[in-house]
Amino acid sequence: MTHAERTARTVLSCTGVTHGYRVDGRTVRALSAVDATVERGVVTALVGPSGSGKSTLLRILACLERPEAGTVEITGIETTRLPARRRRALRRAHVGYVFQDPADNLFGYLTVAEHLTLGARLRKTTVEPGDVLADLGLGARAGHYPRELSGGEQQRVALAFAAAGDPTLLVADEPSAQLDRAATARVVAALRRLAARGHAVLVATHDPEVSAAADHTIELVDGERVRR
Amino acid sequence: MPAPWSRAPFLLWRRPAVALAIAVAGLLVALPAAAASLFLASSGNATLHNQLERSCKWTVGAQVGAALPFTAPPYRPDQLVGARLLQERVGLVRPAAAQVPRLSEPVVSTLTRGHVRPVPGPPARPDQTAVSLLARDGFREHVRVLAGGAGRGIWLPDGFAAAQRLRVGDRVAVAVGPEPVSMRVAAVYRDLRELPDQPYWCGLRDVYRGKPLASAPVYPLALVEHADLLAAARGSDVRAHNTIEMSVDTEGLTTTDAAPTIAGLRQLGAAVTDRQAAGAYPDEAAVDSTLAVKAARAGLVVDALTGTVVPLAVAGALAGLVIAAAAGAFWADRRRAELAVLCARGVGPAAVAGKAALEAGGAVLVGAAAGWLTARFLVATAGPSPLVTPGATLVSVLGAGAAALAVLAAIAAVAGGRAGRLFDAPPGHRARLSRLPWELVPLAAAGLAWFLLDDDVQLRGAGAGAVAYIPPRLIVAPVLLAAGLAMLTGRSTWWALRALGARSRRRSRSRPPGTSMRRIARFLAWRRVRAAPVVAAVLVGATAVPVALSVYGATVIASVDRTLHAEAQLIVGTDVVFTLSAPAAVPGELAGRASVTALRTDGSLGDTTVHVLGVDPETFPRAAFWDPGLPGPALRELVSRLDPEPARPGAVLAGMPAPADATLELAGSRQSLTITGVPQLPGKAPGNPVLLVHRDVLDRLVPESRPQLWARGDPERIVPAVAGAGLPVSTTSRADQVHAAGVYTGITYTFTFLSAVSLLSGVIIVVGLLLHLDARSRARRSAYVLLSRMAVTGREHRRSLLLEVGGLLLAGFVTGLGTAGVLVLLTHTGYDVDPGTAPGALVTTPWPVLAGLLTAAAATSVLAAAAAHRAAARARPAEVLRDTR
């Protein structure tokens, strides 16, 4: 793949991202000068031990948090200095985010199909829930409420919900953390299918099964990227 | 509209705790907002009815009085007289009165002087046969008949009938003019002076009882029908006094309802004095009605209250909005996951605020409606009067509506703000805002209010006299100051906890683990407080405000009351002063707290008229009022300077400078005196200098003086004791009635409202505390499960909660007390609403209120700790330990 092709496929890139937190008056460094890119149609895994800064980097890349230093570009737009309103607009248009706990991603008063409709409406588009759900193996669950689904099903619905409206970038924080192996396998399959549909998929994970399924891996240790 | 918004109105009911919190917030804001106008209207109506109850119903309505001649004057021979004139008057007034709302049918009275003597019978002295001859509509139903009562004739009081040896059926000669007419004695009734006054007779009280302090003789009241009186006076040159009286139906009368009646009464007056009525009222007619003055006075009290009640209501509503904001935060916490999903997808704070408003709308409306109903109920049951005006009801509904909107706005703003801070918050923004010295705002506002707001203690209205009131600055400035000091305390608490926390952490790092675990309850409580310094600071500050305002309000009420009572006692001289028509001894029941004095009001010192009070130095100090706060020597010491020594006796003078020429002139007698000048003496009303002398000195100077009995104690016991002893009392002056004319009612109402707002603030604190405890219940459940696995007993856990909650409430209580002390220190000189009268402000500590607040704080601590422990203890360890969120 040429550099030009690679650049054209790049949805997200960050350079020199540095971030820290104040704890009891002291600054704890979470990230130090991290560079990374995420491409369209590719599943990228963000791996590293607990406390390595995976979630912080994920939030920064998903435009949920501003880094202290460094730049983050989504579809070529430098986001770190954008006003909050434009960052929200960018998130709405380009970013789908999946939280770690399946239940945290879903609304108890909406059915599976309604989630997809809502996801699309928030991006001012429409969706045919049946097709998407069938693609993710959830065709029979369209009329079900989240409490009627298993954890794995909930997480796949969360992925579908995040992907509704076709955001450019799909970000998932430990999507298999609370799932058994079988459910994890189905979530991984779902991630792959979403990447195949043209989404850039970025997944923070501890799970070797998930990272093994990724096309590309970014490894963090103590807030720094490890290059092998 | 996407589902999270379109379904929002139905979502809140899935979370009853949040719905309840929001409804309570709506109630707490709507209650003061709705109560203000209702309370003001209630105060106005109470003032109106207080005056009406003390007034003669005919003077409230209308009294049209004029002379009734029985012969036309030579210069106007065609003038109507007697029966035809009376008929003309009634024909004029009756239809005019019918047009006036709430006005009764006219009652016509004609009064003249006459003589009644038995026929046959020996000639009698004129003073023995003189009567006040009265014809009055419906008199038969308003006397207690002792004999007779049927048929026409004259009705005689029992005393007169007995003196004249007259019985029912006897014939009497009734002389009004030169020609007496013969009448039958139709009835003998109980003399009205022997019975309590009836409302029907109140307009004629001076006729049958005599005017107070007047020396004119009072004649027996003989009652006849109008036809008989007119017949007796026909052709005479007597001019009777004719009155047409109408009363106002005061049942349920409000200040608003009074307006058309007042307007109608003005038209009635105009009709009587109109030129066209010249035939009915050839002479000048007097049309009297006090309803307009009473209504104006009620309006004046409302005006006086508005300046304090409205700011208090606003303060109460603002305090309630804190709970609304807390409810908004509560909602955002309980919706955190959903908000996170929405915000991660680019939904902004405004949209989240809209969602919060849509969700909370129903609960807020329910709360606001409950707040309005509570306000209406409280005003109806505990307010000055259950009556409110329709205008006030409308304003209160609008107030509750505005409160509902404000609550929704607060919830939406907090929810939107929380959502905005979920992601993408500018670092350090919140910390910078919290570091700003916000407490300086209310402190500066308090200073401004103190200097800018009115400090008058009286409000005057055209034709309505004056009412004393608490100047707005005595309410507004302390409320702002209390809020500022509470905020300052909260910030200090936060700083102190952070500093202590840092020190504790340093110490715990340098000590071996376990050394501080010996007292586990204290350890846990302290760690919890230290871990949440903001919550602790808010709780301390929030508790301090209602405590400060309650104690301050109660102190002002008690001090104003004590000061006013002391002033009244000083004006009257003591609790009760009886003026006697003949000298008498102190009744045995009042021995030791009563004294007989003698008064002359016509003494002269130089060119100044003075009241001369002759007292017994032995008994007077115990019978007269004196307060140690009064300037100058104590009364006992002053009285000891009175001596009866004939050459130059000692005397004490108040109300004017002691003159160089100390010679008292009294009824032509002169007496040189050694005078001690003092600023104040008991019985010295403004404008009347009082000279206190030994009783013997006064007796030597003049043979007659007005004897008085001074008595200290409860007037409700003293008055019956004096009546039981048969003392010849002509007038009674009571200190507790000096201020009963509605002058000071506004002050009472002001502090009633302040107390209610303070109570509301207390409820707000309790609700806030419950919200706080509920918000932390999840963490507490987990902590309790873990602690119980470390052998911490339920008792220790409960104790730790009690120490945590109780300690913070106690700190808030002490801060509130201190704040109240500062407020009283700064404002105590303003507690004298009649600064022209001694003894000036007397500060009183409201011990019952202090005890009540302390009890409430203790009870709240115990119950809150017990409830929190119970909620934690109900946790199922298996679920808690599996719960990873």
JSON list of C-alpha atoms in Angstrom, two decimals, chain B residues 175-329:
[
{"chain": "B", "resi": 175, "resn": "ALA", "atom": "CA", "xyz": [-93.13, 64.58, 79.88]},
{"chain": "B", "resi": 176, "resn": "VAL", "atom": "CA", "xyz": [-90.98, 65.55, 76.92]},
{"chain": "B", "resi": 177, "resn": "GLY", "atom": "CA", "xyz": [-92.54, 68.86, 76.09]},
{"chain": "B", "resi": 178, "resn": "PRO", "atom": "CA", "xyz": [-94.63, 71.05, 78.30]},
{"chain": "B", "resi": 179, "resn": "GLU", "atom": "CA", "xyz": [-97.64, 68.72, 78.05]},
{"chain": "B", "resi": 180, "resn": "PRO", "atom": "CA", "xyz": [-97.08, 65.27, 79.60]},
{"chain": "B", "resi": 181, "resn": "VAL", "atom": "CA", "xyz": [-98.78, 62.28, 78.03]},
{"chain": "B", "resi": 182, "resn": "SER", "atom": "CA", "xyz": [-100.06, 59.29, 79.92]},
{"chain": "B", "resi": 183, "resn": "MET", "atom": "CA", "xyz": [-98.59, 55.89, 79.16]},
{"chain": "B", "resi": 184, "resn": "ARG", "atom": "CA", "xyz": [-98.92, 52.42, 80.53]},
{"chain": "B", "resi": 185, "resn": "VAL", "atom": "CA", "xyz": [-95.84, 50.68, 81.93]},
{"chain": "B", "resi": 186, "resn": "ALA", "atom": "CA", "xyz": [-95.57, 47.87, 79.39]},
{"chain": "B", "resi": 187, "resn": "ALA", "atom": "CA", "xyz": [-92.47, 46.13, 80.76]},
{"chain": "B", "resi": 188, "resn": "VAL", "atom": "CA", "xyz": [-89.71, 46.29, 83.31]},
{"chain": "B", "resi": 189, "resn": "TYR", "atom": "CA", "xyz": [-86.31, 45.20, 81.98]},
{"chain": "B", "resi": 190, "resn": "ARG", "atom": "CA", "xyz": [-82.86, 44.62, 83.48]},
{"chain": "B", "resi": 191, "resn": "ASP", "atom": "CA", "xyz": [-80.93, 47.87, 83.42]},
{"chain": "B", "resi": 192, "resn": "LEU", "atom": "CA", "xyz": [-78.38, 47.67, 80.60]},
{"chain": "B", "resi": 193, "resn": "ARG", "atom": "CA", "xyz": [-75.66, 48.80, 83.02]},
{"chain": "B", "resi": 194, "resn": "GLU", "atom": "CA", "xyz": [-76.14, 45.59, 84.96]},
{"chain": "B", "resi": 195, "resn": "LEU", "atom": "CA", "xyz": [-75.41, 43.36, 81.99]},
{"chain": "B", "resi": 196, "resn": "PRO", "atom": "CA", "xyz": [-72.51, 42.93, 79.58]},
{"chain": "B", "resi": 197, "resn": "ASP", "atom": "CA", "xyz": [-72.78, 45.22, 76.61]},
{"chain": "B", "resi": 198, "resn": "GLN", "atom": "CA", "xyz": [-74.62, 43.85, 73.61]},
{"chain": "B", "resi": 199, "resn": "PRO", "atom": "CA", "xyz": [-73.61, 44.72, 70.04]},
{"chain": "B", "resi": 200, "resn": "TYR", "atom": "CA", "xyz": [-77.14, 46.05, 69.40]},
{"chain": "B", "resi": 201, "resn": "TRP", "atom": "CA", "xyz": [-76.69, 48.78, 72.01]},
{"chain": "B", "resi": 202, "resn": "CYS", "atom": "CA", "xyz": [-73.05, 49.68, 71.30]},
{"chain": "B", "resi": 203, "resn": "GLY", "atom": "CA", "xyz": [-73.94, 52.95, 69.57]},
{"chain": "B", "resi": 204, "resn": "LEU", "atom": "CA", "xyz": [-75.77, 54.10, 72.69]},
{"chain": "B", "resi": 205, "resn": "ARG", "atom": "CA", "xyz": [-73.24, 52.93, 75.26]},
{"chain": "B", "resi": 206, "resn": "ASP", "atom": "CA", "xyz": [-72.39, 56.48, 76.30]},
{"chain": "B", "resi": 207, "resn": "VAL", "atom": "CA", "xyz": [-76.10, 57.16, 76.85]},
{"chain": "B", "resi": 208, "resn": "TYR", "atom": "CA", "xyz": [-76.69, 54.40, 79.38]},
{"chain": "B", "resi": 209, "resn": "ARG", "atom": "CA", "xyz": [-73.19, 54.11, 80.87]},
{"chain": "B", "resi": 210, "resn": "GLY", "atom": "CA", "xyz": [-71.96, 57.66, 80.49]},
{"chain": "B", "resi": 211, "resn": "LYS", "atom": "CA", "xyz": [-68.79, 58.82, 78.83]},
{"chain": "B", "resi": 212, "resn": "PRO", "atom": "CA", "xyz": [-65.54, 57.70, 80.44]},
{"chain": "B", "resi": 213, "resn": "LEU", "atom": "CA", "xyz": [-64.14, 60.33, 82.82]},
{"chain": "B", "resi": 214, "resn": "ALA", "atom": "CA", "xyz": [-67.14, 62.61, 82.17]},
{"chain": "B", "resi": 215, "resn": "SER", "atom": "CA", "xyz": [-68.99, 64.14, 85.09]},
{"chain": "B", "resi": 216, "resn": "ALA", "atom": "CA", "xyz": [-72.34, 64.48, 83.32]},
{"chain": "B", "resi": 217, "resn": "PRO", "atom": "CA", "xyz": [-75.16, 62.53, 85.01]},
{"chain": "B", "resi": 218, "resn": "VAL", "atom": "CA", "xyz": [-76.35, 59.31, 83.43]},
{"chain": "B", "resi": 219, "resn": "TYR", "atom": "CA", "xyz": [-80.14, 58.91, 83.35]},
{"chain": "B", "resi": 220, "resn": "PRO", "atom": "CA", "xyz": [-82.12, 55.68, 83.28]},
{"chain": "B", "resi": 221, "resn": "LEU", "atom": "CA", "xyz": [-82.99, 54.56, 79.78]},
{"chain": "B", "resi": 222, "resn": "ALA", "atom": "CA", "xyz": [-86.76, 54.40, 79.19]},
{"chain": "B", "resi": 223, "resn": "LEU", "atom": "CA", "xyz": [-87.75, 52.70, 75.97]},
{"chain": "B", "resi": 224, "resn": "VAL", "atom": "CA", "xyz": [-90.83, 53.45, 73.85]},
{"chain": "B", "resi": 225, "resn": "GLU", "atom": "CA", "xyz": [-92.08, 52.91, 70.35]},
{"chain": "B", "resi": 226, "resn": "HIS", "atom": "CA", "xyz": [-91.45, 55.71, 67.89]},
{"chain": "B", "resi": 227, "resn": "ALA", "atom": "CA", "xyz": [-95.13, 56.55, 67.69]},
{"chain": "B", "resi": 228, "resn": "ASP", "atom": "CA", "xyz": [-95.28, 57.09, 71.45]},
{"chain": "B", "resi": 229, "resn": "LEU", "atom": "CA", "xyz": [-92.15, 59.24, 71.54]},
{"chain": "B", "resi": 230, "resn": "LEU", "atom": "CA", "xyz": [-93.34, 61.36, 68.63]},
{"chain": "B", "resi": 231, "resn": "ALA", "atom": "CA", "xyz": [-96.70, 61.72, 70.28]},
{"chain": "B", "resi": 232, "resn": "ALA", "atom": "CA", "xyz": [-95.12, 62.76, 73.58]},
{"chain": "B", "resi": 233, "resn": "ALA", "atom": "CA", "xyz": [-92.93, 65.35, 71.88]},
{"chain": "B", "resi": 234, "resn": "ARG", "atom": "CA", "xyz": [-95.47, 66.62, 69.35]},
{"chain": "B", "resi": 235, "resn": "GLY", "atom": "CA", "xyz": [-95.61, 70.39, 69.20]},
{"chain": "B", "resi": 236, "resn": "SER", "atom": "CA", "xyz": [-92.84, 70.88, 71.73]},
{"chain": "B", "resi": 237, "resn": "ASP", "atom": "CA", "xyz": [-89.73, 72.90, 71.05]},
{"chain": "B", "resi": 238, "resn": "VAL", "atom": "CA", "xyz": [-87.61, 69.93, 72.06]},
{"chain": "B", "resi": 239, "resn": "ARG", "atom": "CA", "xyz": [-84.99, 68.80, 69.51]},
{"chain": "B", "resi": 240, "resn": "ALA", "atom": "CA", "xyz": [-84.47, 65.08, 69.84]},
{"chain": "B", "resi": 241, "resn": "HIS", "atom": "CA", "xyz": [-81.48, 63.34, 68.38]},
{"chain": "B", "resi": 242, "resn": "ASN", "atom": "CA", "xyz": [-82.31, 61.01, 65.56]},
{"chain": "B", "resi": 243, "resn": "THR", "atom": "CA", "xyz": [-79.90, 58.36, 64.29]},
{"chain": "B", "resi": 244, "resn": "ILE", "atom": "CA", "xyz": [-80.33, 55.93, 61.43]},
{"chain": "B", "resi": 245, "resn": "GLU", "atom": "CA", "xyz": [-77.80, 53.15, 61.81]},
{"chain": "B", "resi": 246, "resn": "MET", "atom": "CA", "xyz": [-76.74, 50.37, 59.51]},
{"chain": "B", "resi": 247, "resn": "SER", "atom": "CA", "xyz": [-74.20, 47.65, 60.20]},
{"chain": "B", "resi": 248, "resn": "VAL", "atom": "CA", "xyz": [-71.95, 45.82, 57.77]},
{"chain": "B", "resi": 249, "resn": "ASP", "atom": "CA", "xyz": [-72.09, 42.05, 57.46]},
{"chain": "B", "resi": 250, "resn": "THR", "atom": "CA", "xyz": [-68.48, 41.27, 58.39]},
{"chain": "B", "resi": 251, "resn": "GLU", "atom": "CA", "xyz": [-68.76, 37.49, 58.02]},
{"chain": "B", "resi": 252, "resn": "GLY", "atom": "CA", "xyz": [-66.06, 36.55, 55.52]},
{"chain": "B", "resi": 253, "resn": "LEU", "atom": "CA", "xyz": [-65.39, 40.22, 54.73]},
{"chain": "B", "resi": 254, "resn": "THR", "atom": "CA", "xyz": [-62.03, 40.75, 53.05]},
{"chain": "B", "resi": 255, "resn": "THR", "atom": "CA", "xyz": [-60.18, 43.94, 52.22]},
{"chain": "B", "resi": 256, "resn": "THR", "atom": "CA", "xyz": [-61.24, 43.42, 48.62]},
{"chain": "B", "resi": 257, "resn": "ASP", "atom": "CA", "xyz": [-64.90, 42.87, 49.50]},
{"chain": "B", "resi": 258, "resn": "ALA", "atom": "CA", "xyz": [-64.81, 46.00, 51.65]},
{"chain": "B", "resi": 259, "resn": "ALA", "atom": "CA", "xyz": [-64.06, 48.25, 48.68]},
{"chain": "B", "resi": 260, "resn": "PRO", "atom": "CA", "xyz": [-67.55, 48.21, 47.08]},
{"chain": "B", "resi": 261, "resn": "THR", "atom": "CA", "xyz": [-69.12, 48.62, 50.52]},
{"chain": "B", "resi": 262, "resn": "ILE", "atom": "CA", "xyz": [-66.91, 51.62, 51.22]},
{"chain": "B", "resi": 263, "resn": "ALA", "atom": "CA", "xyz": [-67.80, 53.11, 47.85]},
{"chain": "B", "resi": 264, "resn": "GLY", "atom": "CA", "xyz": [-71.49, 52.50, 48.54]},
{"chain": "B", "resi": 265, "resn": "LEU", "atom": "CA", "xyz": [-71.19, 54.12, 51.96]},
{"chain": "B", "resi": 266, "resn": "ARG", "atom": "CA", "xyz": [-69.63, 57.19, 50.35]},
{"chain": "B", "resi": 267, "resn": "GLN", "atom": "CA", "xyz": [-72.57, 57.39, 47.96]},
{"chain": "B", "resi": 268, "resn": "LEU", "atom": "CA", "xyz": [-74.96, 57.03, 50.87]},
{"chain": "B", "resi": 269, "resn": "GLY", "atom": "CA", "xyz": [-73.21, 59.88, 52.66]},
{"chain": "B", "resi": 270, "resn": "ALA", "atom": "CA", "xyz": [-73.39, 61.97, 49.53]},
{"chain": "B", "resi": 271, "resn": "ALA", "atom": "CA", "xyz": [-77.10, 61.22, 49.15]},
{"chain": "B", "resi": 272, "resn": "VAL", "atom": "CA", "xyz": [-77.76, 62.39, 52.70]},
{"chain": "B", "resi": 273, "resn": "THR", "atom": "CA", "xyz": [-75.76, 65.58, 52.38]},
{"chain": "B", "resi": 274, "resn": "ASP", "atom": "CA", "xyz": [-76.99, 66.24, 48.87]},
{"chain": "B", "resi": 275, "resn": "ARG", "atom": "CA", "xyz": [-79.05, 69.38, 48.35]},
{"chain": "B", "resi": 276, "resn": "GLN", "atom": "CA", "xyz": [-82.01, 67.27, 47.32]},
{"chain": "B", "resi": 277, "resn": "ALA", "atom": "CA", "xyz": [-82.02, 65.81, 50.78]},
{"chain": "B", "resi": 278, "resn": "ALA", "atom": "CA", "xyz": [-82.43, 69.21, 52.34]},
{"chain": "B", "resi": 279, "resn": "GLY", "atom": "CA", "xyz": [-86.03, 68.39, 53.09]},
{"chain": "B", "resi": 280, "resn": "ALA", "atom": "CA", "xyz": [-85.05, 65.32, 55.10]},
{"chain": "B", "resi": 281, "resn": "TYR", "atom": "CA", "xyz": [-82.08, 66.92, 56.77]},
{"chain": "B", "resi": 282, "resn": "PRO", "atom": "CA", "xyz": [-82.72, 70.62, 57.15]},
{"chain": "B", "resi": 283, "resn": "ASP", "atom": "CA", "xyz": [-79.94, 70.87, 59.69]},
{"chain": "B", "resi": 284, "resn": "GLU", "atom": "CA", "xyz": [-76.48, 69.56, 59.19]},
{"chain": "B", "resi": 285, "resn": "ALA", "atom": "CA", "xyz": [-76.43, 65.77, 59.28]},
{"chain": "B", "resi": 286, "resn": "ALA", "atom": "CA", "xyz": [-73.43, 63.77, 60.46]},
{"chain": "B", "resi": 287, "resn": "VAL", "atom": "CA", "xyz": [-72.68, 60.67, 58.44]},
{"chain": "B", "resi": 288, "resn": "ASP", "atom": "CA", "xyz": [-70.12, 58.48, 60.15]},
{"chain": "B", "resi": 289, "resn": "SER", "atom": "CA", "xyz": [-68.53, 55.25, 59.00]},
{"chain": "B", "resi": 290, "resn": "THR", "atom": "CA", "xyz": [-65.20, 53.86, 60.09]},
{"chain": "B", "resi": 291, "resn": "LEU", "atom": "CA", "xyz": [-65.01, 50.99, 57.61]},
{"chain": "B", "resi": 292, "resn": "ALA", "atom": "CA", "xyz": [-62.93, 53.01, 55.15]},
{"chain": "B", "resi": 293, "resn": "VAL", "atom": "CA", "xyz": [-60.41, 53.94, 57.86]},
{"chain": "B", "resi": 294, "resn": "LYS", "atom": "CA", "xyz": [-60.20, 50.35, 59.04]},
{"chain": "B", "resi": 295, "resn": "ALA", "atom": "CA", "xyz": [-59.70, 49.06, 55.51]},
{"chain": "B", "resi": 296, "resn": "ALA", "atom": "CA", "xyz": [-57.06, 51.72, 54.91]},
{"chain": "B", "resi": 297, "resn": "ARG", "atom": "CA", "xyz": [-55.33, 50.66, 58.11]},
{"chain": "B", "resi": 298, "resn": "ALA", "atom": "CA", "xyz": [-55.40, 47.05, 56.99]},
{"chain": "B", "resi": 299, "resn": "GLY", "atom": "CA", "xyz": [-53.87, 48.18, 53.70]},
{"chain": "B", "resi": 300, "resn": "LEU", "atom": "CA", "xyz": [-51.22, 50.06, 55.64]},
{"chain": "B", "resi": 301, "resn": "VAL", "atom": "CA", "xyz": [-50.29, 46.92, 57.57]},
{"chain": "B", "resi": 302, "resn": "VAL", "atom": "CA", "xyz": [-50.05, 45.02, 54.29]},
{"chain": "B", "resi": 303, "resn": "ASP", "atom": "CA", "xyz": [-47.82, 47.78, 52.88]},
{"chain": "B", "resi": 304, "resn": "ALA", "atom": "CA", "xyz": [-45.68, 47.64, 56.00]},
{"chain": "B", "resi": 305, "resn": "LEU", "atom": "CA", "xyz": [-45.35, 43.87, 55.70]},
{"chain": "B", "resi": 306, "resn": "THR", "atom": "CA", "xyz": [-44.65, 43.73, 51.99]},
{"chain": "B", "resi": 307, "resn": "GLY", "atom": "CA", "xyz": [-41.13, 45.11, 52.36]},
{"chain": "B", "resi": 308, "resn": "THR", "atom": "CA", "xyz": [-40.17, 42.23, 54.63]},
{"chain": "B", "resi": 309, "resn": "VAL", "atom": "CA", "xyz": [-42.43, 39.35, 53.63]},
{"chain": "B", "resi": 310, "resn": "VAL", "atom": "CA", "xyz": [-41.56, 39.48, 49.94]},
{"chain": "B", "resi": 311, "resn": "PRO", "atom": "CA", "xyz": [-37.76, 39.39, 50.48]},
{"chain": "B", "resi": 312, "resn": "LEU", "atom": "CA", "xyz": [-38.25, 36.56, 52.97]},
{"chain": "B", "resi": 313, "resn": "ALA", "atom": "CA", "xyz": [-40.34, 34.63, 50.48]},
{"chain": "B", "resi": 314, "resn": "VAL", "atom": "CA", "xyz": [-37.71, 35.20, 47.82]},
{"chain": "B", "resi": 315, "resn": "ALA", "atom": "CA", "xyz": [-35.02, 34.01, 50.24]},
{"chain": "B", "resi": 316, "resn": "GLY", "atom": "CA", "xyz": [-37.09, 30.93, 51.04]},
{"chain": "B", "resi": 317, "resn": "ALA", "atom": "CA", "xyz": [-37.66, 30.22, 47.36]},
{"chain": "B", "resi": 318, "resn": "LEU", "atom": "CA", "xyz": [-33.95, 30.64, 46.63]},
{"chain": "B", "resi": 319, "resn": "ALA", "atom": "CA", "xyz": [-33.14, 28.22, 49.44]},
{"chain": "B", "resi": 320, "resn": "GLY", "atom": "CA", "xyz": [-35.63, 25.83, 47.88]},
{"chain": "B", "resi": 321, "resn": "LEU", "atom": "CA", "xyz": [-33.92, 26.26, 44.52]},
{"chain": "B", "resi": 322, "resn": "VAL", "atom": "CA", "xyz": [-30.79, 24.81, 46.11]},
{"chain": "B", "resi": 323, "resn": "ILE", "atom": "CA", "xyz": [-32.80, 21.62, 46.62]},
{"chain": "B", "resi": 324, "resn": "ALA", "atom": "CA", "xyz": [-34.05, 21.94, 43.04]},
{"chain": "B", "resi": 325, "resn": "ALA", "atom": "CA", "xyz": [-30.44, 22.12, 41.89]},
{"chain": "B", "resi": 326, "resn": "ALA", "atom": "CA", "xyz": [-29.62, 19.12, 44.10]},
{"chain": "B", "resi": 327, "resn": "ALA", "atom": "CA", "xyz": [-32.57, 17.29, 42.56]},
{"chain": "B", "resi": 328, "resn": "GLY", "atom": "CA", "xyz": [-31.17, 18.15, 39.13]},
{"chain": "B", "resi": 329, "resn": "ALA", "atom": "CA", "xyz": [-27.83, 16.67, 40.16]}
]
